[in-house]
Amino acid sequence: MDRVTHADDDPFVVHRNLLFTVAYEMLGSATDAEDVLQESWLRWSAVDQAGIGAPKAYLVRIVTRQALNHIRSSSRRREDYVGEWLPEPLLTSPDVADDVELAESLSMAMLTVLETLNPAERAVFVLREVFDVPYDEIADAVAKTPAAVRQIAHRAKDHVAARRPRIRVIPSEHERAVTRLLAALETGDIQGLMDVLAPDAVSVADSGGKVRGAARRPIVGADAIARYLVGSLAKFTREFRTVITTINAEPAIRVEIDGQLAGIVTIAVEDGLITRIYSVANPDKLGRVDEEVPLVR
């Protein structure tokens, strides 16, 4: 009897969550990652799948190539972006944090570091360091020799190591920092804010130029950040609500104004103090924080 083929048996469907995670890690945008998956699906459906011996590796190669094309075609859009650009936040299941390496690669702190790599370096780093793809398979995906890929991987790893958080933070410490930040914000306690911020902390806001009053440049220093945050909150006359949530596998703050989602705040922590605050208020980037996004590797 001939075997009946079901949609759920399609390797693209089977590995879709993995493919989305790969694309998101390379692009920092869920919207762009979905576009890449759509383009990849069209190419996958057009090939003779019966002749493909390793569908998973083949699909990762397609997604990588489409992601690289997307990065190159969208470079002008990034250059014209109003204010600072931050990755698109995703609501994730708390158990994603159980995979420490995946969780670290998904953090806003790491994704912003990956933004400083060139496209080839980012693709190689993500495939090798996050997904443990063999060098020869990466070479096929990025159209370079295995020797060249090894050199790129070494260069990218050194670049990331010099910029990533120095200390791996346990989730409970991260959550304590978020809770302290939230308590200080809710009471307008400037000293409380300064006590939880590192002296050289940096606050970066991404509003895409669409939110009135949002800072368009990074704010540097605990005192400047504390006074800016408290001063901004003091101007609010509408209902302001904050809730702790899980964004990109880390505790974060969901901000609502008059019952409507207004932003997501994530942090980076070292030695118990907040070193970075990342605030995403661009409404175009807040579409993936109400429903959990399955991320796997």
mmCIF file of C-alpha atoms in Angstrom:
data_model
loop_
_atom_site.group_PDB
_atom_site.id
_atom_site.type_symbol
_atom_site.label_atom_id
_atom_site.label_comp_id
_atom_site.label_asym_id
_atom_site.label_seq_id
_atom_site.Cartn_x
_atom_site.Cartn_y
_atom_site.Cartn_z
ATOM 1 C CA MET A 1 0.000 0.000 0.000
ATOM 2 C CA ASP A 2 1.280 3.433 -0.862
ATOM 3 C CA ARG A 3 2.202 5.583 2.090
ATOM 4 C CA VAL A 4 -0.182 8.494 2.607
ATOM 5 C CA THR A 5 1.683 11.796 2.920
ATOM 6 C CA HIS A 6 0.354 14.263 5.462
ATOM 7 C CA ALA A 7 1.272 17.935 5.791
ATOM 8 C CA ASP A 8 2.602 17.254 9.280
ATOM 9 C CA ASP A 9 5.162 14.847 7.776
ATOM 10 C CA ASP A 10 6.709 17.567 5.636
ATOM 11 C CA PRO A 11 10.244 18.276 6.937
ATOM 12 C CA PHE A 12 9.556 22.011 6.637
ATOM 13 C CA VAL A 13 6.608 21.659 9.032
ATOM 14 C CA VAL A 14 8.540 19.320 11.332
ATOM 15 C CA HIS A 15 11.479 21.741 11.615
ATOM 16 C CA ARG A 16 9.577 25.013 11.306
ATOM 17 C CA ASN A 17 10.245 26.184 14.880
ATOM 18 C CA LEU A 18 13.959 25.509 14.437
ATOM 19 C CA LEU A 19 13.995 27.337 11.100
ATOM 20 C CA PHE A 20 12.207 30.333 12.614
ATOM 21 C CA THR A 21 14.706 30.413 15.484
ATOM 22 C CA VAL A 22 17.635 30.346 13.045
ATOM 23 C CA ALA A 23 16.132 33.175 10.976
ATOM 24 C CA TYR A 24 15.268 35.260 14.045
ATOM 25 C CA GLU A 25 18.778 34.884 15.489
ATOM 26 C CA MET A 26 20.234 36.089 12.189
ATOM 27 C CA LEU A 27 17.822 38.977 11.700
ATOM 28 C CA GLY A 28 16.690 40.113 15.153
ATOM 29 C CA SER A 29 13.201 40.542 13.718
ATOM 30 C CA ALA A 30 10.301 38.109 13.936
ATOM 31 C CA THR A 31 8.541 39.883 11.087
ATOM 32 C CA ASP A 32 11.564 39.505 8.818
ATOM 33 C CA ALA A 33 12.061 35.920 9.995
ATOM 34 C CA GLU A 34 8.521 35.066 8.910
ATOM 35 C CA ASP A 35 9.206 36.633 5.507
ATOM 36 C CA VAL A 36 12.352 34.519 5.194
ATOM 37 C CA LEU A 37 10.436 31.361 6.100
ATOM 38 C CA GLN A 38 7.814 32.147 3.467
ATOM 39 C CA GLU A 39 10.506 32.623 0.826
ATOM 40 C CA SER A 40 12.244 29.437 1.994
ATOM 41 C CA TRP A 41 9.005 27.458 1.820
ATOM 42 C CA LEU A 42 8.496 28.507 -1.811
ATOM 43 C CA ARG A 43 12.000 27.273 -2.697
ATOM 44 C CA TRP A 44 11.578 24.078 -0.695
ATOM 45 C CA SER A 45 8.254 23.260 -2.385
ATOM 46 C CA ALA A 46 9.838 23.727 -5.819
ATOM 47 C CA VAL A 47 12.620 21.136 -5.400
ATOM 48 C CA ASP A 48 12.569 17.360 -5.807
ATOM 49 C CA GLN A 49 12.424 16.502 -2.116
ATOM 50 C CA ALA A 50 12.745 12.783 -2.723
ATOM 51 C CA GLY A 51 16.357 13.296 -3.771
ATOM 52 C CA ILE A 52 17.336 15.183 -0.609
ATOM 53 C CA GLY A 53 19.111 12.925 1.861
ATOM 54 C CA ALA A 54 19.293 15.355 4.806
ATOM 55 C CA PRO A 55 16.194 17.590 4.721
ATOM 56 C CA LYS A 56 16.963 19.402 7.982
ATOM 57 C CA ALA A 57 20.432 20.514 6.833
ATOM 58 C CA TYR A 58 19.032 21.427 3.412
ATOM 59 C CA LEU A 59 16.318 23.592 4.985
ATOM 60 C CA VAL A 60 18.764 25.345 7.303
ATOM 61 C CA ARG A 61 20.885 26.118 4.242
ATOM 62 C CA ILE A 62 17.897 27.610 2.400
ATOM 63 C CA VAL A 63 16.888 29.721 5.414
ATOM 64 C CA THR A 64 20.458 30.938 5.906
ATOM 65 C CA ARG A 65 20.765 32.040 2.294
ATOM 66 C CA GLN A 66 17.402 33.788 2.361
ATOM 67 C CA ALA A 67 18.287 35.505 5.651
ATOM 68 C CA LEU A 68 21.555 36.770 4.174
ATOM 69 C CA ASN A 69 19.688 38.092 1.140
ATOM 70 C CA HIS A 70 17.217 39.795 3.444
ATOM 71 C CA ILE A 71 19.973 41.450 5.485
ATOM 72 C CA ARG A 72 21.571 42.870 2.366
ATOM 73 C CA SER A 73 18.306 44.093 0.864
ATOM 74 C CA SER A 74 17.168 45.734 4.105
ATOM 75 C CA SER A 75 20.408 47.567 4.919
ATOM 76 C CA ARG A 76 19.059 50.857 3.552
ATOM 77 C CA ARG A 77 15.939 50.501 5.663
ATOM 78 C CA ARG A 78 18.113 50.190 8.768
ATOM 79 C CA GLU A 79 20.153 53.239 7.756
ATOM 80 C CA ASP A 80 16.978 55.329 7.457
ATOM 81 C CA TYR A 81 15.540 54.109 10.768
ATOM 82 C CA VAL A 82 14.640 56.932 13.161
ATOM 83 C CA GLY A 83 16.569 56.689 16.445
ATOM 84 C CA GLU A 84 18.130 53.548 17.891
ATOM 85 C CA TRP A 85 17.309 50.106 16.459
ATOM 86 C CA LEU A 86 16.681 47.194 18.836
ATOM 87 C CA PRO A 87 15.673 43.590 18.113
ATOM 88 C CA GLU A 88 11.991 42.707 18.074
ATOM 89 C CA PRO A 89 11.036 41.259 21.482
ATOM 90 C CA LEU A 90 9.374 37.853 21.706
ATOM 91 C CA LEU A 91 7.231 36.383 24.468
ATOM 92 C CA THR A 92 8.850 33.049 25.288
ATOM 93 C CA SER A 93 8.007 30.167 27.540
ATOM 94 C CA PRO A 94 9.939 30.236 30.845
ATOM 95 C CA ASP A 95 11.320 26.770 30.061
ATOM 96 C CA VAL A 96 13.342 28.170 27.140
ATOM 97 C CA ALA A 97 15.711 29.398 29.852
ATOM 98 C CA ASP A 98 16.449 25.748 30.704
ATOM 99 C CA ASP A 99 18.614 25.618 27.580
ATOM 100 C CA VAL A 100 21.206 28.059 28.893
ATOM 101 C CA GLU A 101 23.110 28.526 25.645
ATOM 102 C CA LEU A 102 19.954 29.103 23.592
ATOM 103 C CA ALA A 103 18.582 31.520 26.189
ATOM 104 C CA GLU A 104 21.835 33.489 26.237
ATOM 105 C CA SER A 105 21.866 33.750 22.440
ATOM 106 C CA LEU A 106 18.281 35.085 22.475
ATOM 107 C CA SER A 107 18.869 37.796 25.065
ATOM 108 C CA MET A 108 18.567 41.405 23.972
ATOM 109 C CA ALA A 109 22.141 41.935 25.137
ATOM 110 C CA MET A 110 23.449 39.208 22.825
ATOM 111 C CA LEU A 111 21.246 40.112 19.882
ATOM 112 C CA THR A 112 22.482 43.703 20.016
ATOM 113 C CA VAL A 113 26.063 42.399 19.982
ATOM 114 C CA LEU A 114 25.254 40.231 16.956
ATOM 115 C CA GLU A 115 24.037 43.386 15.207
ATOM 116 C CA THR A 116 27.666 44.607 15.196
ATOM 117 C CA LEU A 117 28.808 41.653 13.072
ATOM 118 C CA ASN A 118 28.773 41.749 9.299
ATOM 119 C CA PRO A 119 26.205 39.425 7.627
ATOM 120 C CA ALA A 120 28.610 36.534 6.964
ATOM 121 C CA GLU A 121 30.048 36.703 10.485
ATOM 122 C CA ARG A 122 26.591 36.711 12.028
ATOM 123 C CA ALA A 123 25.411 33.753 9.967
ATOM 124 C CA VAL A 124 28.533 31.722 10.735
ATOM 125 C CA PHE A 125 28.478 32.591 14.439
ATOM 126 C CA VAL A 126 24.801 31.724 14.835
ATOM 127 C CA LEU A 127 25.035 28.439 12.941
ATOM 128 C CA ARG A 128 28.230 27.304 14.668
ATOM 129 C CA GLU A 129 27.947 28.647 18.222
ATOM 130 C CA VAL A 130 24.190 28.403 18.732
ATOM 131 C CA PHE A 131 23.126 25.484 16.538
ATOM 132 C CA ASP A 132 26.421 23.551 16.338
ATOM 133 C CA VAL A 133 26.221 23.144 12.555
ATOM 134 C CA PRO A 134 29.329 21.466 11.063
ATOM 135 C CA TYR A 135 31.747 23.744 9.221
ATOM 136 C CA ASP A 136 31.205 22.034 5.854
ATOM 137 C CA GLU A 137 27.430 22.564 6.089
ATOM 138 C CA ILE A 138 27.931 26.212 7.047
ATOM 139 C CA ALA A 139 30.275 26.579 4.067
ATOM 140 C CA ASP A 140 27.493 25.374 1.745
ATOM 141 C CA ALA A 141 25.016 27.768 3.351
ATOM 142 C CA VAL A 142 27.184 30.887 3.080
ATOM 143 C CA ALA A 143 28.898 29.967 -0.211
ATOM 144 C CA LYS A 144 32.430 29.922 1.190
ATOM 145 C CA THR A 145 35.098 27.276 1.717
ATOM 146 C CA PRO A 146 35.262 25.403 5.039
ATOM 147 C CA ALA A 147 38.679 27.006 5.683
ATOM 148 C CA ALA A 148 37.228 30.481 5.157
ATOM 149 C CA VAL A 149 34.296 29.631 7.431
ATOM 150 C CA ARG A 150 36.673 28.576 10.214
ATOM 151 C CA GLN A 151 38.471 31.925 9.950
ATOM 152 C CA ILE A 152 35.175 33.823 9.979
ATOM 153 C CA ALA A 153 33.991 31.806 12.964
ATOM 154 C CA HIS A 154 37.163 32.573 14.904
ATOM 155 C CA ARG A 155 36.935 36.296 14.088
ATOM 156 C CA ALA A 156 33.240 36.485 14.966
ATOM 157 C CA LYS A 157 33.724 34.598 18.225
ATOM 158 C CA ASP A 158 36.498 36.981 19.315
ATOM 159 C CA HIS A 159 34.355 39.977 18.367
ATOM 160 C CA VAL A 160 31.377 38.706 20.372
ATOM 161 C CA ALA A 161 33.527 37.706 23.364
ATOM 162 C CA ALA A 162 34.877 41.245 23.594
ATOM 163 C CA ARG A 163 31.378 42.746 23.701
ATOM 164 C CA ARG A 164 29.087 40.228 25.371
ATOM 165 C CA PRO A 165 28.268 40.375 29.119
ATOM 166 C CA ARG A 166 31.274 39.094 31.030
ATOM 167 C CA ILE A 167 29.339 37.117 33.605
ATOM 168 C CA ARG A 168 26.596 34.533 33.063
ATOM 169 C CA VAL A 169 23.676 35.662 35.227
ATOM 170 C CA ILE A 170 21.410 33.127 36.899
ATOM 171 C CA PRO A 171 17.682 33.719 36.260
ATOM 172 C CA SER A 172 16.891 34.461 39.919
ATOM 173 C CA GLU A 173 19.482 37.257 40.024
ATOM 174 C CA HIS A 174 18.131 38.692 36.793
ATOM 175 C CA GLU A 175 14.585 38.593 38.166
ATOM 176 C CA ARG A 176 15.653 40.335 41.393
ATOM 177 C CA ALA A 177 17.157 43.175 39.348
ATOM 178 C CA VAL A 178 13.950 43.498 37.309
ATOM 179 C CA THR A 179 11.861 43.525 40.500
ATOM 180 C CA ARG A 180 14.034 46.231 42.089
ATOM 181 C CA LEU A 181 13.866 48.329 38.930
ATOM 182 C CA LEU A 182 10.101 47.958 38.790
ATOM 183 C CA ALA A 183 9.653 48.892 42.454
ATOM 184 C CA ALA A 184 11.778 52.024 42.053
ATOM 185 C CA LEU A 185 9.880 53.068 38.911
ATOM 186 C CA GLU A 186 6.482 52.574 40.540
ATOM 187 C CA THR A 187 7.415 54.775 43.517
ATOM 188 C CA GLY A 188 9.444 57.334 41.573
ATOM 189 C CA ASP A 189 12.420 56.577 43.823
ATOM 190 C CA ILE A 190 15.486 58.134 42.159
ATOM 191 C CA GLN A 191 17.851 56.771 44.796
ATOM 192 C CA GLY A 192 16.296 53.337 44.482
ATOM 193 C CA LEU A 193 16.945 53.453 40.761
ATOM 194 C CA MET A 194 20.531 54.536 41.252
ATOM 195 C CA ASP A 195 21.053 51.702 43.718
ATOM 196 C CA VAL A 196 20.085 49.074 41.121
ATOM 197 C CA LEU A 197 21.913 50.703 38.184
ATOM 198 C CA ALA A 198 25.617 50.312 37.497
ATOM 199 C CA PRO A 199 27.363 53.720 37.530
ATOM 200 C CA ASP A 200 28.103 53.459 33.802
ATOM 201 C CA ALA A 201 24.744 51.952 32.837
ATOM 202 C CA VAL A 202 23.289 52.741 29.415
ATOM 203 C CA SER A 203 19.626 53.032 28.490
ATOM 204 C CA VAL A 204 18.615 52.512 24.858
ATOM 205 C CA ALA A 205 15.090 53.142 23.572
ATOM 206 C CA ASP A 206 13.630 52.074 20.234
ATOM 207 C CA SER A 207 10.482 53.944 19.274
ATOM 208 C CA GLY A 208 11.095 54.186 15.551
ATOM 209 C CA GLY A 209 10.241 57.866 15.888
ATOM 210 C CA LYS A 210 6.621 56.894 16.556
ATOM 211 C CA VAL A 211 6.361 57.587 20.294
ATOM 212 C CA ARG A 212 6.342 61.139 21.553
ATOM 213 C CA GLY A 213 8.929 61.918 24.221
ATOM 214 C CA ALA A 214 10.985 58.742 23.700
ATOM 215 C CA ALA A 215 14.741 59.253 23.820
ATOM 216 C CA ARG A 216 16.320 58.902 20.383
ATOM 217 C CA ARG A 217 19.860 58.552 21.686
ATOM 218 C CA PRO A 218 21.300 56.332 24.426
ATOM 219 C CA ILE A 219 21.295 57.796 27.932
ATOM 220 C CA VAL A 220 24.546 57.123 29.782
ATOM 221 C CA GLY A 221 25.123 57.007 33.537
ATOM 222 C CA ALA A 222 22.966 55.924 36.482
ATOM 223 C CA ASP A 223 22.114 59.469 37.565
ATOM 224 C CA ALA A 224 21.047 60.598 34.078
ATOM 225 C CA ILE A 225 18.978 57.442 33.520
ATOM 226 C CA ALA A 226 17.264 57.642 36.918
ATOM 227 C CA ARG A 227 16.296 61.299 36.494
ATOM 228 C CA TYR A 228 15.100 60.752 32.937
ATOM 229 C CA LEU A 229 12.901 57.784 33.891
ATOM 230 C CA VAL A 230 11.392 59.408 36.973
ATOM 231 C CA GLY A 231 10.877 62.685 35.122
ATOM 232 C CA SER A 232 9.154 60.928 32.223
ATOM 233 C CA LEU A 233 6.819 58.981 34.505
ATOM 234 C CA ALA A 234 5.908 62.137 36.445
ATOM 235 C CA LYS A 235 4.456 63.621 33.252
ATOM 236 C CA PHE A 236 1.959 60.797 32.806
ATOM 237 C CA THR A 237 -1.664 61.640 33.548
ATOM 238 C CA ARG A 238 -3.045 58.371 32.167
ATOM 239 C CA GLU A 239 -3.261 54.948 33.823
ATOM 240 C CA PHE A 240 0.186 53.381 33.891
ATOM 241 C CA ARG A 241 0.662 49.658 34.613
ATOM 242 C CA THR A 242 3.718 47.414 34.632
ATOM 243 C CA VAL A 243 3.861 43.621 34.722
ATOM 244 C CA ILE A 244 6.787 41.211 34.897
ATOM 245 C CA THR A 245 6.840 38.879 31.896
ATOM 246 C CA THR A 246 9.299 36.611 30.068
ATOM 247 C CA ILE A 247 10.833 38.142 26.963
ATOM 248 C CA ASN A 248 13.544 36.403 24.931
ATOM 249 C CA ALA A 249 13.962 33.838 27.716
ATOM 250 C CA GLU A 250 14.596 36.478 30.409
ATOM 251 C CA PRO A 251 12.469 38.287 33.023
ATOM 252 C CA ALA A 252 11.318 41.619 31.584
ATOM 253 C CA ILE A 253 8.746 44.362 32.091
ATOM 254 C CA ARG A 254 5.576 44.822 30.072
ATOM 255 C CA VAL A 255 4.346 48.428 30.088
ATOM 256 C CA GLU A 256 0.683 49.280 29.534
ATOM 257 C CA ILE A 257 -0.929 52.722 29.278
ATOM 258 C CA ASP A 258 -4.696 52.968 29.643
ATOM 259 C CA GLY A 259 -4.838 49.194 29.334
ATOM 260 C CA GLN A 260 -2.970 49.138 26.022
ATOM 261 C CA LEU A 261 0.478 47.675 25.430
ATOM 262 C CA ALA A 262 2.958 50.547 25.200
ATOM 263 C CA GLY A 263 6.361 48.917 25.455
ATOM 264 C CA ILE A 264 8.680 46.166 26.614
ATOM 265 C CA VAL A 265 11.684 46.779 28.867
ATOM 266 C CA THR A 266 14.509 44.263 29.143
ATOM 267 C CA ILE A 267 17.834 44.538 30.957
ATOM 268 C CA ALA A 268 21.367 43.201 31.129
ATOM 269 C CA VAL A 269 22.836 42.490 34.558
ATOM 270 C CA GLU A 270 26.365 42.147 35.914
ATOM 271 C CA ASP A 271 27.283 41.662 39.577
ATOM 272 C CA GLY A 272 23.677 42.262 40.587
ATOM 273 C CA LEU A 273 23.502 45.685 38.921
ATOM 274 C CA ILE A 274 21.759 46.692 35.708
ATOM 275 C CA THR A 275 24.278 47.636 33.024
ATOM 276 C CA ARG A 276 21.856 48.039 30.105
ATOM 277 C CA ILE A 277 18.198 48.925 29.758
ATOM 278 C CA TYR A 278 16.555 48.139 26.425
ATOM 279 C CA SER A 279 13.134 49.723 25.858
ATOM 280 C CA VAL A 280 11.126 48.822 22.767
ATOM 281 C CA ALA A 281 8.115 51.078 22.180
ATOM 282 C CA ASN A 282 7.865 51.019 18.397
ATOM 283 C CA PRO A 283 4.342 49.619 17.890
ATOM 284 C CA ASP A 284 5.519 47.783 14.778
ATOM 285 C CA LYS A 285 7.770 45.642 16.982
ATOM 286 C CA LEU A 286 5.268 44.694 19.677
ATOM 287 C CA GLY A 287 3.224 42.108 17.801
ATOM 288 C CA ARG A 288 4.927 39.049 19.355
ATOM 289 C CA VAL A 289 4.613 39.733 23.073
ATOM 290 C CA ASP A 290 1.044 38.538 23.687
ATOM 291 C CA GLU A 291 1.425 34.934 22.577
ATOM 292 C CA GLU A 292 4.361 32.630 23.288
ATOM 293 C CA VAL A 293 6.682 32.032 20.357
ATOM 294 C CA PRO A 294 8.172 28.495 20.306
ATOM 295 C CA LEU A 295 11.949 28.711 19.932
ATOM 296 C CA VAL A 296 14.133 25.603 19.689
ATOM 297 C CA ARG A 297 17.515 24.438 18.462
#
